[in-house]
PDB file of C-alpha atoms in Angstrom:
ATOM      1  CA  UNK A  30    -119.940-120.606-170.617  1.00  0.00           C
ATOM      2  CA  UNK A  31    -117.553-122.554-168.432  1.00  0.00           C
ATOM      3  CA  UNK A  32    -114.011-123.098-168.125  1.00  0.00           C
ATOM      4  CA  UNK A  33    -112.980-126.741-169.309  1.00  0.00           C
ATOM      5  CA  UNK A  34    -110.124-128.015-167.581  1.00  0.00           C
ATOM      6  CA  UNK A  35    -108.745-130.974-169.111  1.00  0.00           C
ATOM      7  CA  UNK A  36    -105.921-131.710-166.532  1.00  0.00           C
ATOM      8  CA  UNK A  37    -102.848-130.529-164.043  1.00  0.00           C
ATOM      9  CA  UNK A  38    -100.032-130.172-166.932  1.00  0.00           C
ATOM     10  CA  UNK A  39     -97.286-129.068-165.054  1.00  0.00           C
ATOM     11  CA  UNK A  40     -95.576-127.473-161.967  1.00  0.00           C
ATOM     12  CA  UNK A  41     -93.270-124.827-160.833  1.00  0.00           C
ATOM     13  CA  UNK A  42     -91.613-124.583-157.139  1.00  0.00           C
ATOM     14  CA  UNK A  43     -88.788-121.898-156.236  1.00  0.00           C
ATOM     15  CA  UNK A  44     -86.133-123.478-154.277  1.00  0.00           C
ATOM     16  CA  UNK A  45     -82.791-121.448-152.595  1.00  0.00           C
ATOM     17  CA  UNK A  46     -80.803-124.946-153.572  1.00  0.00           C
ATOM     18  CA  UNK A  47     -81.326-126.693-157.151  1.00  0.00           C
ATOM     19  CA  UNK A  48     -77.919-129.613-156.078  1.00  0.00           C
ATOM     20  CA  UNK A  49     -80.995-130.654-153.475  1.00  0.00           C
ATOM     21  CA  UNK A  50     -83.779-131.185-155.968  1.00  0.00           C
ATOM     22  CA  UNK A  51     -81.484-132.967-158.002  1.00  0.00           C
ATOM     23  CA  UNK A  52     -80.909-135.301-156.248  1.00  0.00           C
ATOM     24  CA  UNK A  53     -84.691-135.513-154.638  1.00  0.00           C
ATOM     25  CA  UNK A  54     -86.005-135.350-157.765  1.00  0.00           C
ATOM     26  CA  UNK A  55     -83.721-137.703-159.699  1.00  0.00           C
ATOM     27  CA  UNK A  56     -82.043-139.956-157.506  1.00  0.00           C
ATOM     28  CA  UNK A  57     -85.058-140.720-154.728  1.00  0.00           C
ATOM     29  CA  UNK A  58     -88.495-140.283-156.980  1.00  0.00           C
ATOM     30  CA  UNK A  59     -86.692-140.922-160.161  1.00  0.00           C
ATOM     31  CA  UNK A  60     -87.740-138.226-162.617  1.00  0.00           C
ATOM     32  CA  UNK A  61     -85.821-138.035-165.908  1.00  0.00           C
ATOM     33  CA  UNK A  62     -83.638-134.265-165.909  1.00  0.00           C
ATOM     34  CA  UNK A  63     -84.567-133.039-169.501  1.00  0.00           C
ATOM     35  CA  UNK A  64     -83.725-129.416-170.916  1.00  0.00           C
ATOM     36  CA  UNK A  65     -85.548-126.115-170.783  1.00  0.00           C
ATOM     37  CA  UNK A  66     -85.471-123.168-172.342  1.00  0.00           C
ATOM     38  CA  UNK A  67     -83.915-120.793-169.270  1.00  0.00           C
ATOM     39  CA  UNK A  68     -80.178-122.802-168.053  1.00  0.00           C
ATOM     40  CA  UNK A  69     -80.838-121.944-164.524  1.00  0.00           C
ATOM     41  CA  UNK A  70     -83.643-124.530-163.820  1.00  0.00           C
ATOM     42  CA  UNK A  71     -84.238-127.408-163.672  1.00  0.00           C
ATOM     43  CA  UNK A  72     -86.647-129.181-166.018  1.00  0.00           C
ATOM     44  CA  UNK A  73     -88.164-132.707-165.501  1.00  0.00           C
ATOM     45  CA  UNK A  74     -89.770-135.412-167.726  1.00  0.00           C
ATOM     46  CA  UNK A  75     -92.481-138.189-166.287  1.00  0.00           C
ATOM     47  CA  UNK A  76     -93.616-138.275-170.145  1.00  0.00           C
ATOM     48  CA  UNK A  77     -93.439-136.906-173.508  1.00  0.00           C
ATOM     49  CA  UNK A  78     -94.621-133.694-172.489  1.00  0.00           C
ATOM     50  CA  UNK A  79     -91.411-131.458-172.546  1.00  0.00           C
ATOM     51  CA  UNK A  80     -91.473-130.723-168.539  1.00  0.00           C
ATOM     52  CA  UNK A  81     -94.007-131.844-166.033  1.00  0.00           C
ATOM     53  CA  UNK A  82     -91.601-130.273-162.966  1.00  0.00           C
ATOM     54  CA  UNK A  83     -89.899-127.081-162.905  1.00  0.00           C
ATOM     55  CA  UNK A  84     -87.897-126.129-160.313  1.00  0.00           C
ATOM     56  CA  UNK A  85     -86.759-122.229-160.535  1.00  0.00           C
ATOM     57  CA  UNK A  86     -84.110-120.509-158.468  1.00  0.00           C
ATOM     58  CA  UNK A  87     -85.505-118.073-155.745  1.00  0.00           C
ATOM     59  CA  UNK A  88     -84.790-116.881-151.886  1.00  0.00           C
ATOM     60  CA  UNK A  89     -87.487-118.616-150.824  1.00  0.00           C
ATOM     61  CA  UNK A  90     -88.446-122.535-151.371  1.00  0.00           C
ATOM     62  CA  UNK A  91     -91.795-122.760-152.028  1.00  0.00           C
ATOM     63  CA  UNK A  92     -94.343-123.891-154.129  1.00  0.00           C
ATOM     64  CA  UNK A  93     -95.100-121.443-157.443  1.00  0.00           C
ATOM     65  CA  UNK A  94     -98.083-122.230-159.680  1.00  0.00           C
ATOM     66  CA  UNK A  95     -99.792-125.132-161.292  1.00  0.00           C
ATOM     67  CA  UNK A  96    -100.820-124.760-164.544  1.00  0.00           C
ATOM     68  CA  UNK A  97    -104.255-126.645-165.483  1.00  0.00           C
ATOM     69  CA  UNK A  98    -104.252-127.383-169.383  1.00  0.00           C
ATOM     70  CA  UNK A  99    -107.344-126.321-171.512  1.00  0.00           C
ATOM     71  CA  UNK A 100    -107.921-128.189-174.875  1.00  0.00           C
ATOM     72  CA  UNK A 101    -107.038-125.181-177.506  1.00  0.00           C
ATOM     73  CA  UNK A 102    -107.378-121.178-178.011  1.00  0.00           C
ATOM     74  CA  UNK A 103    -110.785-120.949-177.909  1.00  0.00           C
ATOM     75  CA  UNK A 104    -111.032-122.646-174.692  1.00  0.00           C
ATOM     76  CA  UNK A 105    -108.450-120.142-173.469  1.00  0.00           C
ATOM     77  CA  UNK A 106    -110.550-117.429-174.844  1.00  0.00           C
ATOM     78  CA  UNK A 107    -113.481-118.744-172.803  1.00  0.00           C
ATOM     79  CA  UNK A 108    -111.953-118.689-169.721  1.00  0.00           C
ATOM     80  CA  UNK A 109    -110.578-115.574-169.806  1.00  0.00           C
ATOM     81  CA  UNK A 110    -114.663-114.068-170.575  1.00  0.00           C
ATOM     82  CA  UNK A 111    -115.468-116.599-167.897  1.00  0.00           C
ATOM     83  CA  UNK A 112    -113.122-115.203-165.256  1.00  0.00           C
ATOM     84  CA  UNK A 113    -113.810-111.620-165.979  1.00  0.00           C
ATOM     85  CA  UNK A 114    -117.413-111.905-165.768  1.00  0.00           C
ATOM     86  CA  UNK A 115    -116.741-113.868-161.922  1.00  0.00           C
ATOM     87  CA  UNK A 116    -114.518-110.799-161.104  1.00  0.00           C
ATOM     88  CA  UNK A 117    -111.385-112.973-160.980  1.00  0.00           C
ATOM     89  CA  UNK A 118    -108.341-110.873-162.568  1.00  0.00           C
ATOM     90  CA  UNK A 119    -105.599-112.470-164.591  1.00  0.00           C
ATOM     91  CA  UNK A 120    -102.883-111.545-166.495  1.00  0.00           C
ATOM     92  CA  UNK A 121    -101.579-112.399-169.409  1.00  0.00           C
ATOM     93  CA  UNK A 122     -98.204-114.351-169.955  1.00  0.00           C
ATOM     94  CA  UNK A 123     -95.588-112.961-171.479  1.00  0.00           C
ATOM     95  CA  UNK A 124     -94.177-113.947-174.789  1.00  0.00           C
ATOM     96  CA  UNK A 125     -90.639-114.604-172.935  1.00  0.00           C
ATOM     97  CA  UNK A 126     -92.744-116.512-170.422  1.00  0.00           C
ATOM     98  CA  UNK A 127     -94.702-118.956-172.359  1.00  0.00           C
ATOM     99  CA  UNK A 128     -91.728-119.680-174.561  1.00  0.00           C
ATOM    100  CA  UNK A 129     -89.893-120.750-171.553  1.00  0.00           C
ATOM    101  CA  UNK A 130     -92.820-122.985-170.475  1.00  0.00           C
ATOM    102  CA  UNK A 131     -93.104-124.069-173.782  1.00  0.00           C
ATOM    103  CA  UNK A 132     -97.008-123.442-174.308  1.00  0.00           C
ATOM    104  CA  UNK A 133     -98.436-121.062-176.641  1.00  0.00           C
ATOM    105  CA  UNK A 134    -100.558-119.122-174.278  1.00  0.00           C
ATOM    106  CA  UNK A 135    -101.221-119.339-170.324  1.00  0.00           C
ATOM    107  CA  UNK A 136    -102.348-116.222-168.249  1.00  0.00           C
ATOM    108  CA  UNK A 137    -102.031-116.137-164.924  1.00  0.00           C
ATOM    109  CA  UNK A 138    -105.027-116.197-161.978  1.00  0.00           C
ATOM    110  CA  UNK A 139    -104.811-116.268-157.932  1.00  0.00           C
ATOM    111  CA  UNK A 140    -107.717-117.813-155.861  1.00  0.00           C
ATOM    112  CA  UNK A 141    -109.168-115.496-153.028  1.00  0.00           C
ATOM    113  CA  UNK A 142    -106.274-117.571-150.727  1.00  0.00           C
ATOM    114  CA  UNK A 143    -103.769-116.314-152.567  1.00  0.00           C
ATOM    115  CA  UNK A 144    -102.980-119.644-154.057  1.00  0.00           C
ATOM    116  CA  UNK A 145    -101.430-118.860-157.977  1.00  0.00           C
ATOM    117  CA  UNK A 146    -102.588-120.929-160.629  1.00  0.00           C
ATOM    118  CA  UNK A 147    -102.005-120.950-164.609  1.00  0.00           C
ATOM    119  CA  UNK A 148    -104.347-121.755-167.371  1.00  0.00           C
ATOM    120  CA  UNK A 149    -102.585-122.955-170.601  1.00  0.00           C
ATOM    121  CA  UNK A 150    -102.785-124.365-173.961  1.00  0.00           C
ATOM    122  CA  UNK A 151    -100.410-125.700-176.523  1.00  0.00           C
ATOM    123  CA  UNK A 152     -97.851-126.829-174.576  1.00  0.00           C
ATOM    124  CA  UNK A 153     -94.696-129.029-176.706  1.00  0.00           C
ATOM    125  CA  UNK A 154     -94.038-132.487-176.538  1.00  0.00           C
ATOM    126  CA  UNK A 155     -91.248-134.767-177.289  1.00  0.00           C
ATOM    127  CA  UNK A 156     -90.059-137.277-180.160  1.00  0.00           C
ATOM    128  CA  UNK A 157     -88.072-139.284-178.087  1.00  0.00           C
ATOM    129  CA  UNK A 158     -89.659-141.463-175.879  1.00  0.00           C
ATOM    130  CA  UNK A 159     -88.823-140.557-172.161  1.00  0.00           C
ATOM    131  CA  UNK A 160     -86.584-142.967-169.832  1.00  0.00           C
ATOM    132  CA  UNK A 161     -86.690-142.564-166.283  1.00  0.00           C
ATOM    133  CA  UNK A 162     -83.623-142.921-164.282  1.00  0.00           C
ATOM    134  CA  UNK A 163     -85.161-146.001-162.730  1.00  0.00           C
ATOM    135  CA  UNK A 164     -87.080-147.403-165.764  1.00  0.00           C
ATOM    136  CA  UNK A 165     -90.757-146.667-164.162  1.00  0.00           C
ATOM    137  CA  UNK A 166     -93.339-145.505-166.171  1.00  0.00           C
ATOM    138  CA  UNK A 167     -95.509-142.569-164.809  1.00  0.00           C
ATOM    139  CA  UNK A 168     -99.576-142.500-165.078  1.00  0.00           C
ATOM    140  CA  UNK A 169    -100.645-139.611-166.982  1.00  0.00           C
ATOM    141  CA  UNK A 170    -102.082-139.411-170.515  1.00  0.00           C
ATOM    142  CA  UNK A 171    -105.909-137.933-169.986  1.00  0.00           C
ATOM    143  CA  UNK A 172    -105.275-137.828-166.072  1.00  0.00           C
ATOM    144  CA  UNK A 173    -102.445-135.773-166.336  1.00  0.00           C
ATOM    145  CA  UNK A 174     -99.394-134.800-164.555  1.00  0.00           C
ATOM    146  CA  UNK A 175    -101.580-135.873-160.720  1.00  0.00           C
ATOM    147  CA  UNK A 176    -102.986-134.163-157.977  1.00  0.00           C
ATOM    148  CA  UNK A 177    -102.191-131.276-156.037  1.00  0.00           C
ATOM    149  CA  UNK A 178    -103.724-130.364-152.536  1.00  0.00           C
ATOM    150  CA  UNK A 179    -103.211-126.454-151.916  1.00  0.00           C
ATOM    151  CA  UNK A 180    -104.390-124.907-148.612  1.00  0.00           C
ATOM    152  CA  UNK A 181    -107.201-122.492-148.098  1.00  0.00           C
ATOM    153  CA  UNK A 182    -109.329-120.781-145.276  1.00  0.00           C
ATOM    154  CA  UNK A 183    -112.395-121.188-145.801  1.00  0.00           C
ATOM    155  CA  UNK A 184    -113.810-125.095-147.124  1.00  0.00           C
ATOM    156  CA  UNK A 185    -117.607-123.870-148.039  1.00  0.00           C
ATOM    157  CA  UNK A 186    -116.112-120.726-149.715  1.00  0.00           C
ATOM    158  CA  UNK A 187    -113.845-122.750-151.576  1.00  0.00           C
ATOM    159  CA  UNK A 188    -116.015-124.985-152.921  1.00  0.00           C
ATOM    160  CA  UNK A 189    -118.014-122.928-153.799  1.00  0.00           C
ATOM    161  CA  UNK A 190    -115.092-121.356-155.852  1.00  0.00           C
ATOM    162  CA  UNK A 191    -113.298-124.249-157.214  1.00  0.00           C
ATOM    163  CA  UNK A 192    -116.560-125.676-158.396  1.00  0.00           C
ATOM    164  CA  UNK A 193    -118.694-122.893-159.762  1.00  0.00           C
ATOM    165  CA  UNK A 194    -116.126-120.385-160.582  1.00  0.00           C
ATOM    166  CA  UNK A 195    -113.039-123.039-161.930  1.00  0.00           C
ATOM    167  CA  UNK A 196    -115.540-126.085-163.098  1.00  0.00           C
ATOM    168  CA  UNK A 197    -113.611-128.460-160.831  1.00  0.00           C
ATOM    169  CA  UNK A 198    -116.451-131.563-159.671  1.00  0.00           C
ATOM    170  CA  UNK A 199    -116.447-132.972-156.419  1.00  0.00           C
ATOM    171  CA  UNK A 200    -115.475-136.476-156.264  1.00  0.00           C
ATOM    172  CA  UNK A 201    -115.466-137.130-152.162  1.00  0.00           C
ATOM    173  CA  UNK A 202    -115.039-135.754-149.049  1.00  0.00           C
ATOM    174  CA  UNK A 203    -113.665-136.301-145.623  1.00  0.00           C
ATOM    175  CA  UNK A 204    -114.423-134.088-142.580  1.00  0.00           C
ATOM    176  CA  UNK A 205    -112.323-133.288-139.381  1.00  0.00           C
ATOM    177  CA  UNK A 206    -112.636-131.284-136.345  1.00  0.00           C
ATOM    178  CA  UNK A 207    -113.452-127.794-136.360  1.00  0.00           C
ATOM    179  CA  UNK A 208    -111.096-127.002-133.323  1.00  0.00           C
ATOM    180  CA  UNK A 209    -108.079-127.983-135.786  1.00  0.00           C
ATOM    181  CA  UNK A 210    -108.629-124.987-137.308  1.00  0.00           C
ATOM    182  CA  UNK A 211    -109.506-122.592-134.117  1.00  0.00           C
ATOM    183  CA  UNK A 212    -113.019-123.128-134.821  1.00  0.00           C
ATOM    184  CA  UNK A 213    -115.773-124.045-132.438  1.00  0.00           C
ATOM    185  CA  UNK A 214    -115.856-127.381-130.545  1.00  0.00           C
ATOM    186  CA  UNK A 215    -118.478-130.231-132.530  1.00  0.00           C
ATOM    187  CA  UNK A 216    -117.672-128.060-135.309  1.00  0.00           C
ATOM    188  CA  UNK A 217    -116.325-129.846-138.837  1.00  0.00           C
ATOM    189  CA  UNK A 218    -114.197-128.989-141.619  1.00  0.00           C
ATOM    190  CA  UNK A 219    -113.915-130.389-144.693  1.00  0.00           C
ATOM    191  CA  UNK A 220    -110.705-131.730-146.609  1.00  0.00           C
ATOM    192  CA  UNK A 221    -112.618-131.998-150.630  1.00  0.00           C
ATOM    193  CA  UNK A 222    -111.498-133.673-153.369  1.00  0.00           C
ATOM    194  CA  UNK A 223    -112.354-132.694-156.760  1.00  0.00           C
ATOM    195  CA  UNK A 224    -111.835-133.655-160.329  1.00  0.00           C
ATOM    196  CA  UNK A 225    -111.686-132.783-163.861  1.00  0.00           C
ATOM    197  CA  UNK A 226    -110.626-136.040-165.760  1.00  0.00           C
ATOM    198  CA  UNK A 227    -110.896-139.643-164.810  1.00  0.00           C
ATOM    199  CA  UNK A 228    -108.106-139.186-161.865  1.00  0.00           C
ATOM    200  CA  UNK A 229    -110.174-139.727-159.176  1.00  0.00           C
ATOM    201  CA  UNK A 230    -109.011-136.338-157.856  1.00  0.00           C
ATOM    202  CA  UNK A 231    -106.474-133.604-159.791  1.00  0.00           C
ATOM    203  CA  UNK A 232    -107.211-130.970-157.260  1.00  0.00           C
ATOM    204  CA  UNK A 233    -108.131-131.121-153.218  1.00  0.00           C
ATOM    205  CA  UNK A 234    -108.052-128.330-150.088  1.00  0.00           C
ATOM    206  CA  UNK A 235    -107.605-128.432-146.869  1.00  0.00           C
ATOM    207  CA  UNK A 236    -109.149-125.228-144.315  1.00  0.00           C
ATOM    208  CA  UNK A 237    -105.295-124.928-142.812  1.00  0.00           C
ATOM    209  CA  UNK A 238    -102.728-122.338-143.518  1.00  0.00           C
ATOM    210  CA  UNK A 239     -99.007-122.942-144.969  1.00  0.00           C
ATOM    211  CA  UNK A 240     -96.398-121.413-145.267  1.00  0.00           C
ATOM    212  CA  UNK A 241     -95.139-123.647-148.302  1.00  0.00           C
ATOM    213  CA  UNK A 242     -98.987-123.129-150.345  1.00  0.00           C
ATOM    214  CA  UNK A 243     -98.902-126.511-151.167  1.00  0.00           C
ATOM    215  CA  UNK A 244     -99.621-129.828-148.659  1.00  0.00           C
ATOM    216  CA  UNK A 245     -98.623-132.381-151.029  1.00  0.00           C
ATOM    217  CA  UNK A 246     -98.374-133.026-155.176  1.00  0.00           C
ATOM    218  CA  UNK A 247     -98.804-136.616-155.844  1.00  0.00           C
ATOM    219  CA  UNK A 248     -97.202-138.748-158.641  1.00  0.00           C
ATOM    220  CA  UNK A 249     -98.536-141.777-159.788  1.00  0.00           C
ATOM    221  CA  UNK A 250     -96.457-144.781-161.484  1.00  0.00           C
ATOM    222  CA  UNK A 251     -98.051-147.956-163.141  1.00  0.00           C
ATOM    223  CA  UNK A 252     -96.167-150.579-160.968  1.00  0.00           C
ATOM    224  CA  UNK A 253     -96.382-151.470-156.982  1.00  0.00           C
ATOM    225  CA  UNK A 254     -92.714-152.387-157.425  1.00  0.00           C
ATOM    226  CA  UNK A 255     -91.796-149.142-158.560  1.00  0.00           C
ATOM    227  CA  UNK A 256     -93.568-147.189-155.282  1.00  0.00           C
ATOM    228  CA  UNK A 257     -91.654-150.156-152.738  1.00  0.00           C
ATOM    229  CA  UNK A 258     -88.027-149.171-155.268  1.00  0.00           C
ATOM    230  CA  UNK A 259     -88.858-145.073-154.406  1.00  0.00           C
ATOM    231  CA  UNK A 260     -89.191-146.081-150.794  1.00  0.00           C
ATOM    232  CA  UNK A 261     -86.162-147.828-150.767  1.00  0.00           C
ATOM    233  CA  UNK A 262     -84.666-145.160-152.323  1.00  0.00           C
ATOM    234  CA  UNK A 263     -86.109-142.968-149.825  1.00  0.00           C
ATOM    235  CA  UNK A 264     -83.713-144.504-147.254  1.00  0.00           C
ATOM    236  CA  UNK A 265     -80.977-144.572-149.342  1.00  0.00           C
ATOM    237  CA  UNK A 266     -80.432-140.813-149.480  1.00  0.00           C
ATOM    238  CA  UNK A 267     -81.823-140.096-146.079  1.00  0.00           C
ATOM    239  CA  UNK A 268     -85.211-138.107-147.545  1.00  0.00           C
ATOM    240  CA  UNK A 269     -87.265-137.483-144.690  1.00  0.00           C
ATOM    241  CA  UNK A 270     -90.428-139.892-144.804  1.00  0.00           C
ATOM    242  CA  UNK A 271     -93.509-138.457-143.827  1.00  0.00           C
ATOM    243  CA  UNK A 272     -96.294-140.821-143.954  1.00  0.00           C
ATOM    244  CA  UNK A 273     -95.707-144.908-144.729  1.00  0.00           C
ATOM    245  CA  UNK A 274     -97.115-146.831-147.012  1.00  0.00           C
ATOM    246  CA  UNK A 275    -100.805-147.346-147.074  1.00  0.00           C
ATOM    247  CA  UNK A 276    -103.753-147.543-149.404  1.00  0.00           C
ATOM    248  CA  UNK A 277    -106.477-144.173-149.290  1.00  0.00           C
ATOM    249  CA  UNK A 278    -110.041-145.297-148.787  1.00  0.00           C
ATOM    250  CA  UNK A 279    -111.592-142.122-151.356  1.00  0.00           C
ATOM    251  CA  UNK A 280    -109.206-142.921-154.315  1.00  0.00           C
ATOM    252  CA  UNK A 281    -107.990-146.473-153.342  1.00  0.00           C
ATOM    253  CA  UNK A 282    -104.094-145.138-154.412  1.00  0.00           C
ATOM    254  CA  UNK A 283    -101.656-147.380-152.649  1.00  0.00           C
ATOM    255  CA  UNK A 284     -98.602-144.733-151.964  1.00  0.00           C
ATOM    256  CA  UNK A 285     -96.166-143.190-149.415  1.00  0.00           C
ATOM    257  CA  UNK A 286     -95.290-139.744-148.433  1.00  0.00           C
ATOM    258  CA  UNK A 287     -91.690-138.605-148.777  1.00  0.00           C
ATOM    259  CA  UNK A 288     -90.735-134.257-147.923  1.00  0.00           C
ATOM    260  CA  UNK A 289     -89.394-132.440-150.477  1.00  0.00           C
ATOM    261  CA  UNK A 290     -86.706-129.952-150.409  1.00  0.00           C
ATOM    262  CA  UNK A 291     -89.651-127.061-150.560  1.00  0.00           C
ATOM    263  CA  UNK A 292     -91.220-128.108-147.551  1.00  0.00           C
ATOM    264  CA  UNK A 293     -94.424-129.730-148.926  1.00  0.00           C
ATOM    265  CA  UNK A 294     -94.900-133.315-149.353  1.00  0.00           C
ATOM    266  CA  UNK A 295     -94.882-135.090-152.302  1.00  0.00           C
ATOM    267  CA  UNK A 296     -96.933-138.474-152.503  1.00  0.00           C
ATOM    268  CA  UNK A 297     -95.201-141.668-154.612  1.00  0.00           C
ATOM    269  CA  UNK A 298     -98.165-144.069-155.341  1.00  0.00           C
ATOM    270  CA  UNK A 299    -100.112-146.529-158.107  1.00  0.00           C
ATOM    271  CA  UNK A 300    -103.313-148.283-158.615  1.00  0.00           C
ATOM    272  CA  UNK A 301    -105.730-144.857-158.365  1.00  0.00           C
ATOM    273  CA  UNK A 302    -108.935-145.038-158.780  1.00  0.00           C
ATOM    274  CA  UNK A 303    -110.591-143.946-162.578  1.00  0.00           C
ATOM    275  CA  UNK A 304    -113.489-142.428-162.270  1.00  0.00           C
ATOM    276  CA  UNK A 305    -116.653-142.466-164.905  1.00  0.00           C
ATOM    277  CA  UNK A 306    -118.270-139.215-164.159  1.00  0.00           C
ATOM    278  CA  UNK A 307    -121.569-140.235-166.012  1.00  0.00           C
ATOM    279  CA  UNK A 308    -121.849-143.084-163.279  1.00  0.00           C
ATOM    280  CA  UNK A 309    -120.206-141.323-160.012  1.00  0.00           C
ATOM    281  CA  UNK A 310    -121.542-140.128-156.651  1.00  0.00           C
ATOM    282  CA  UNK A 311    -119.732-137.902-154.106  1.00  0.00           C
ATOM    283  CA  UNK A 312    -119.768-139.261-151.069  1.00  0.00           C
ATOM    284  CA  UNK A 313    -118.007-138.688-147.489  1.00  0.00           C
ATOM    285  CA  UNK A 314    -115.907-140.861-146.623  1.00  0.00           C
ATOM    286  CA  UNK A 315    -114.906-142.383-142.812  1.00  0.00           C
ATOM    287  CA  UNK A 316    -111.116-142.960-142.748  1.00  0.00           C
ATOM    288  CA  UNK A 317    -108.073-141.480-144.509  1.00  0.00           C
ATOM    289  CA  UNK A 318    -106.838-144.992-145.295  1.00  0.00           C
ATOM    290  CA  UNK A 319    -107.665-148.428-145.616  1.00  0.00           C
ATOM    291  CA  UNK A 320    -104.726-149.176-144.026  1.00  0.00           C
ATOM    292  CA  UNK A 321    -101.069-147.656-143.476  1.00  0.00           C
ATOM    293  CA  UNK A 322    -100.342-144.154-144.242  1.00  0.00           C
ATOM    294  CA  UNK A 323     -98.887-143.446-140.794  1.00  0.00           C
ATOM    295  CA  UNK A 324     -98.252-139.617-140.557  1.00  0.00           C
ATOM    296  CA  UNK A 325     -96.821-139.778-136.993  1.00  0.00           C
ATOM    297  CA  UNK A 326     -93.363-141.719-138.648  1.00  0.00           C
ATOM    298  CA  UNK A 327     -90.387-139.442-137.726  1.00  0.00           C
ATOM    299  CA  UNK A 328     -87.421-140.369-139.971  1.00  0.00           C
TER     300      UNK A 328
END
């Protein structure tokens, strides 16, 4: 028995300042504002999937949970025997709770880096077809809402976690200095990607601590000209740009990096790799980039 991840289906962040995500969120990456259950959030479309992006009032801004989608009840079922017999605890989601996330059932897990994660099933979709503020149309579909990269501790622990306990595959790898993280000198770390669907990667980790417990979420449209519009737009309303426009080497995505109003980065890109798992080999690779992707720009 495993657990069976079929993608990332949504996200929740806290933020002290919902007038800031609106804007972010609507006017710079150009998500549609739909309607939620609970008044006091904010609930946002990339698809027909009722909300990809919540954003829920709170003293602190800061990245919540992600909630991975499983295929039905049963799969739900099995994760829950699977967790319990790894010694992970979870609890269950309320009935008030998964109404206002619109699924039928999600319980609720943290990693041993206290990173909080969801496991759903059921969640509601849309008749209308959604219309982004911008007209750009949003890769998901079997690769889901995109990637997250959360931060951990320990890289061979989590691995180790992520893989055997969670059934996440590793899809590449990229290692950096040990002394980055206070370890010794000729020492490595490792920044892994891994995957559940054809996105090349839905989850990664990097061994450094933050404060926000999330490095970046990345979205991914179907158009260059849509990621060149966002960056425009990114000057526009003075969002602070945090890495310029390049094209990754592991999953070939050709994106910028833009801060969002909870700290964390959010990455605006197209043209990701697929993968065919049947035919893939991890591998490590050299460079962050191809080219671009400039993390020293100061805005």
């Amino acid at each position: 028995m495993t657990i069976e991840l079929k993608s990332m289906g949504y996200v929740r962040v806290g933020s002290t300042d919902l007038d800031q995500w609106r804007q972010f969120a609507g006017k710079v990456l150009g998500l549609a504002e739909g309607r939620g259950p609970n008044p006091d959030n904010l609930y946002y479309q990339i698809d027909s999937v009722s909300a990809r992006l919540v954003i829920v009032p709170s003293d602190v801004d800061r990245f919540q949970t992600a909630g991975w989608e499983l295929a039905d009840n049963q799969a739900l079922q099995d994760a829950r025997e699977h967790l319990a017999a790894a010694g992970v605890a979870f609890e269950e989601g309320s009935t008030e709770e998964c109404a206002e996330r619109r699924v039928q059932e999600f319980i609720r897990f943290s990693d041993p880096w206290e990173n909080t994660f969801e496991l759903f099933h059921g969640i509601t979709y849309e008749s209308r077809p959604v219309v982004t503020p911008y007209g750009a149309n949003f890769v998901t579909a079997d690769q889901g809402m995109g990637h997250i990269v959360i931060p951990v501790t320990d890289d061979v622990e989590a691995l180790k976690f992520y893989t055997e306990t969670l059934g996440f595959r590793l899809r590449d790898s990229f290692s950096l200095p040990g002394e980055l993280a206070g370890k010794e000198p000729g020492s490595k770390i490792w920044l892994r990607f891994l995957g559940i669907n054809p996105r090349h990667h839905s989850l990664a980790f990097l061994p450094f601590p933050n404060a926000d417990k999330c490095v970046h979420i990345m979205l991914e449209v179907d158009k260059l000209d849509d990621v060149g519009r966002a960056l425009e737009r990114v000057k526009k309303y003075n969002a602070p740009l945090s890495a310029t426009l390049g094209r990754h080497m592991n999953d070939e995505m050709i994106s910028f990096y833009v801060k969002s109003p909870a700290g964390f980065d959010i990455e605006f890109g197209t043209e990701g790799l697929r993968v065919d798992d049947d035919r893939w080999v991890a591998r490590a690779s050299t460079a962050v980039s191809y080219w671009g992707h400039d993390f020293s720009v100061k805005q």
